[in-house]
GROMACS .gro file of C-alpha atoms in nm:
model
  165
    1MET     CA    1   3.314 -11.881   7.489
    2SER     CA    2   3.534 -11.685   7.248
    3THR     CA    3   3.887 -11.628   7.357
    4THR     CA    4   3.830 -11.252   7.316
    5GLN     CA    5   3.535 -11.279   7.546
    6SER     CA    6   3.703 -11.503   7.792
    7ASP     CA    7   4.017 -11.286   7.828
    8ARG     CA    8   3.804 -10.985   7.856
    9LEU     CA    9   3.593 -11.167   8.156
   10ARG     CA   10   3.933 -11.282   8.309
   11GLY     CA   11   4.075 -10.913   8.276
   12LEU     CA   12   3.763 -10.788   8.456
   13LEU     CA   13   3.703 -11.021   8.716
   14GLU     CA   14   4.033 -11.147   8.828
   15PRO     CA   15   4.108 -10.838   9.021
   16LEU     CA   16   3.786 -10.893   9.231
   17VAL     CA   17   3.879 -11.241   9.294
   18ALA     CA   18   4.231 -11.168   9.389
   19ALA     CA   19   4.104 -10.870   9.638
   20ARG     CA   20   3.938 -11.157   9.826
   21GLY     CA   21   4.256 -11.363   9.862
   22LEU     CA   22   4.126 -11.618   9.602
   23ASP     CA   23   4.260 -11.763   9.271
   24LEU     CA   24   4.042 -11.748   8.952
   25GLU     CA   25   4.080 -12.115   8.838
   26ASP     CA   26   3.825 -12.097   8.540
   27ILE     CA   27   3.568 -11.915   8.373
   28GLU     CA   28   3.310 -12.122   8.173
   29LEU     CA   29   3.012 -11.965   7.953
   30SER     CA   30   2.759 -12.207   7.813
   31LYS     CA   31   2.378 -12.199   7.701
   32ALA     CA   32   2.109 -12.278   7.947
   33GLY     CA   33   1.811 -12.308   7.743
   34LYS     CA   34   1.722 -11.949   7.618
   35ARG     CA   35   1.970 -11.796   7.873
   36ARG     CA   36   2.356 -11.814   7.908
   37MET     CA   37   2.524 -11.962   8.231
   38LEU     CA   38   2.835 -11.794   8.327
   39ARG     CA   39   3.032 -12.008   8.591
   40ILE     CA   40   3.331 -11.851   8.783
   41ILE     CA   41   3.547 -12.118   8.966
   42VAL     CA   42   3.767 -12.008   9.247
   43ASP     CA   43   3.981 -12.163   9.509
   44SER     CA   44   4.245 -12.092   9.764
   45ASP     CA   45   4.498 -12.260   9.986
   46GLU     CA   46   4.255 -12.274  10.262
   47GLY     CA   47   3.973 -12.379  10.028
   48VAL     CA   48   3.643 -12.150   9.981
   49GLU     CA   49   3.357 -12.082  10.205
   50LEU     CA   50   2.993 -12.086  10.098
   51ASP     CA   51   2.972 -11.726  10.220
   52ALA     CA   52   3.283 -11.619  10.026
   53CYS     CA   53   3.123 -11.756   9.698
   54ALA     CA   54   2.790 -11.572   9.784
   55GLU     CA   55   2.974 -11.223   9.871
   56LEU     CA   56   3.191 -11.270   9.542
   57SER     CA   57   2.871 -11.361   9.330
   58ARG     CA   58   2.712 -11.023   9.419
   59GLU     CA   59   3.045 -10.830   9.363
   60VAL     CA   60   3.099 -10.972   9.030
   61SER     CA   61   2.714 -10.945   8.948
   62ASP     CA   62   2.763 -10.543   9.041
   63ARG     CA   63   3.055 -10.541   8.812
   64LEU     CA   64   2.909 -10.730   8.512
   65ASP     CA   65   2.616 -10.494   8.535
   66GLU     CA   66   2.832 -10.198   8.523
   67THR     CA   67   2.991 -10.284   8.196
   68ASP     CA   68   2.888 -10.462   7.872
   69ALA     CA   69   3.115 -10.753   7.935
   70MET     CA   70   2.818 -11.004   7.904
   71GLY     CA   71   2.634 -10.802   7.618
   72GLU     CA   72   2.239 -10.796   7.604
   73GLY     CA   73   2.036 -11.059   7.715
   74GLU     CA   74   1.989 -11.270   8.026
   75TYR     CA   75   2.235 -11.484   8.195
   76VAL     CA   76   2.278 -11.690   8.505
   77LEU     CA   77   2.574 -11.634   8.721
   78GLU     CA   78   2.747 -11.892   8.942
   79VAL     CA   79   3.028 -11.882   9.160
   80SER     CA   80   3.171 -12.173   9.310
   81SER     CA   81   3.486 -12.391   9.427
   82PRO     CA   82   3.639 -12.624   9.173
   83GLY     CA   83   3.501 -12.954   9.341
   84ALA     CA   84   3.694 -13.249   9.446
   85ASP     CA   85   3.705 -13.435   9.114
   86ARG     CA   86   3.878 -13.163   8.911
   87PRO     CA   87   4.201 -13.230   8.723
   88LEU     CA   88   4.518 -13.107   8.908
   89THR     CA   89   4.674 -12.884   8.644
   90GLU     CA   90   4.896 -12.605   8.833
   91HIS     CA   91   5.161 -12.627   9.080
   92ARG     CA   92   4.933 -12.483   9.324
   93HIS     CA   93   4.673 -12.752   9.289
   94TYR     CA   94   4.954 -13.008   9.390
   95VAL     CA   95   5.060 -12.812   9.686
   96ARG     CA   96   4.694 -12.779   9.783
   97ALA     CA   97   4.673 -13.177   9.741
   98ILE     CA   98   4.964 -13.237   9.988
   99GLY     CA   99   4.831 -13.529  10.215
  100ARG     CA  100   4.587 -13.658   9.967
  101LEU     CA  101   4.553 -13.971   9.758
  102VAL     CA  102   4.608 -13.897   9.394
  103LYS     CA  103   4.546 -14.098   9.057
  104PHE     CA  104   4.834 -14.005   8.810
  105GLN     CA  105   4.797 -14.086   8.453
  106LEU     CA  106   5.201 -14.121   8.353
  107ALA     CA  107   5.317 -13.941   8.051
  108GLU     CA  108   5.491 -14.288   7.939
  109GLY     CA  109   5.171 -14.472   7.993
  110GLY     CA  110   5.032 -14.628   8.275
  111GLU     CA  111   4.895 -14.512   8.605
  112LEU     CA  112   4.997 -14.475   8.959
  113ILE     CA  113   4.790 -14.408   9.283
  114ALA     CA  114   4.989 -14.245   9.551
  115ARG     CA  115   4.976 -13.984   9.846
  116ILE     CA  116   5.140 -13.685   9.809
  117LEU     CA  117   5.404 -13.593  10.069
  118ASP     CA  118   5.535 -13.299   9.934
  119ALA     CA  119   5.555 -13.082   9.632
  120ASP     CA  120   5.831 -12.845   9.496
  121ASP     CA  121   5.927 -12.657   9.170
  122GLU     CA  122   6.036 -12.955   9.009
  123GLY     CA  123   5.796 -13.254   9.124
  124MET     CA  124   5.639 -13.432   9.418
  125ASP     CA  125   5.751 -13.694   9.693
  126LEU     CA  126   5.485 -13.958   9.693
  127GLU     CA  127   5.396 -14.255   9.927
  128VAL     CA  128   5.279 -14.543   9.719
  129PRO     CA  129   5.051 -14.751   9.943
  130GLY     CA  130   5.166 -15.118   9.994
  131VAL     CA  131   4.959 -15.401   9.853
  132LYS     CA  132   4.871 -15.710  10.043
  133GLY     CA  133   5.017 -15.622  10.386
  134ARG     CA  134   5.325 -15.467  10.248
  135LYS     CA  135   5.477 -15.157  10.374
  136PRO     CA  136   5.414 -14.820  10.159
  137THR     CA  137   5.718 -14.707   9.970
  138ALA     CA  138   5.853 -14.380   9.891
  139ARG     CA  139   5.875 -14.250   9.522
  140ARG     CA  140   5.964 -13.913   9.368
  141ILE     CA  141   5.785 -13.804   9.046
  142ALA     CA  142   5.864 -13.509   8.819
  143PHE     CA  143   5.563 -13.280   8.693
  144ALA     CA  144   5.687 -13.349   8.356
  145ASP     CA  145   5.634 -13.729   8.389
  146VAL     CA  146   5.255 -13.651   8.481
  147ALA     CA  147   5.005 -13.668   8.189
  148LYS     CA  148   4.667 -13.625   8.430
  149ALA     CA  149   4.609 -13.611   8.775
  150ARG     CA  150   4.291 -13.624   8.991
  151VAL     CA  151   4.232 -13.646   9.371
  152GLU     CA  152   4.082 -13.983   9.475
  153ILE     CA  153   3.806 -13.935   9.723
  154GLU     CA  154   3.849 -14.115  10.032
  155PHE     CA  155   3.542 -14.167  10.252
  156ASN     CA  156   3.712 -14.364  10.538
  157ARG     CA  157   4.029 -14.176  10.585
  158LYS     CA  158   4.077 -13.977  10.918
  159ASP     CA  159   4.204 -13.622  10.842
  160LYS     CA  160   4.501 -13.477  11.012
  161LYS     CA  161   4.315 -13.312  11.287
  162GLU     CA  162   4.134 -13.624  11.393
  163GLU     CA  163   4.489 -13.805  11.366
  164GLU     CA  164   4.609 -13.553  11.626
  165ALA     CA  165   4.335 -13.588  11.874
   0.00000   0.00000   0.00000
C-alpha cells in the first residue's frame, strides 16, 4: 500500500477507532485474488471483544463507502485484534504485556526470556525465571537495549484471577 493511501486511510479511520476507545495499531492492504484485502488491526488496554470488532467493521465499511478512499473495485474488509504473536513495538504494548513472559532480542546480541513486572518511560523491570530449581532473579532493561520483543504463549500458567481465588 502506498504511503499516501495508508496515511489517507489512517486519517479517515483513526477518529472512528479512537471514538470507541481503541488504538489503531495497523492498516494492511494486500491482494486477495481479484480483490483487495483491507485489514484493520485495533487494540486497547482491556483487549478487544469480538462484538467491538464487528461494530467497528460496520462503521468503517460505511465510512469507506461514503468516500473514495478505497477507489473503484471490490475489497474485503477485516477488523481484528493483533493476536498473541505480534511484536511489541510501542510503549503501550509493553505496558499491556505486564505479567506476561516475553522473549527479547537484545540490541547487543543474544536473547532473554523474562516476565515483565513493570514498565515506565525508560524501560522495564523483569523477572528472569530460575534455571534448574534456582529462584527467579530481578533485572532492569532499557527500551533502547531491546531490538525485538514478542510475548511467549504460556499454556499452563494460571492468570491473576485464578491465583487470587
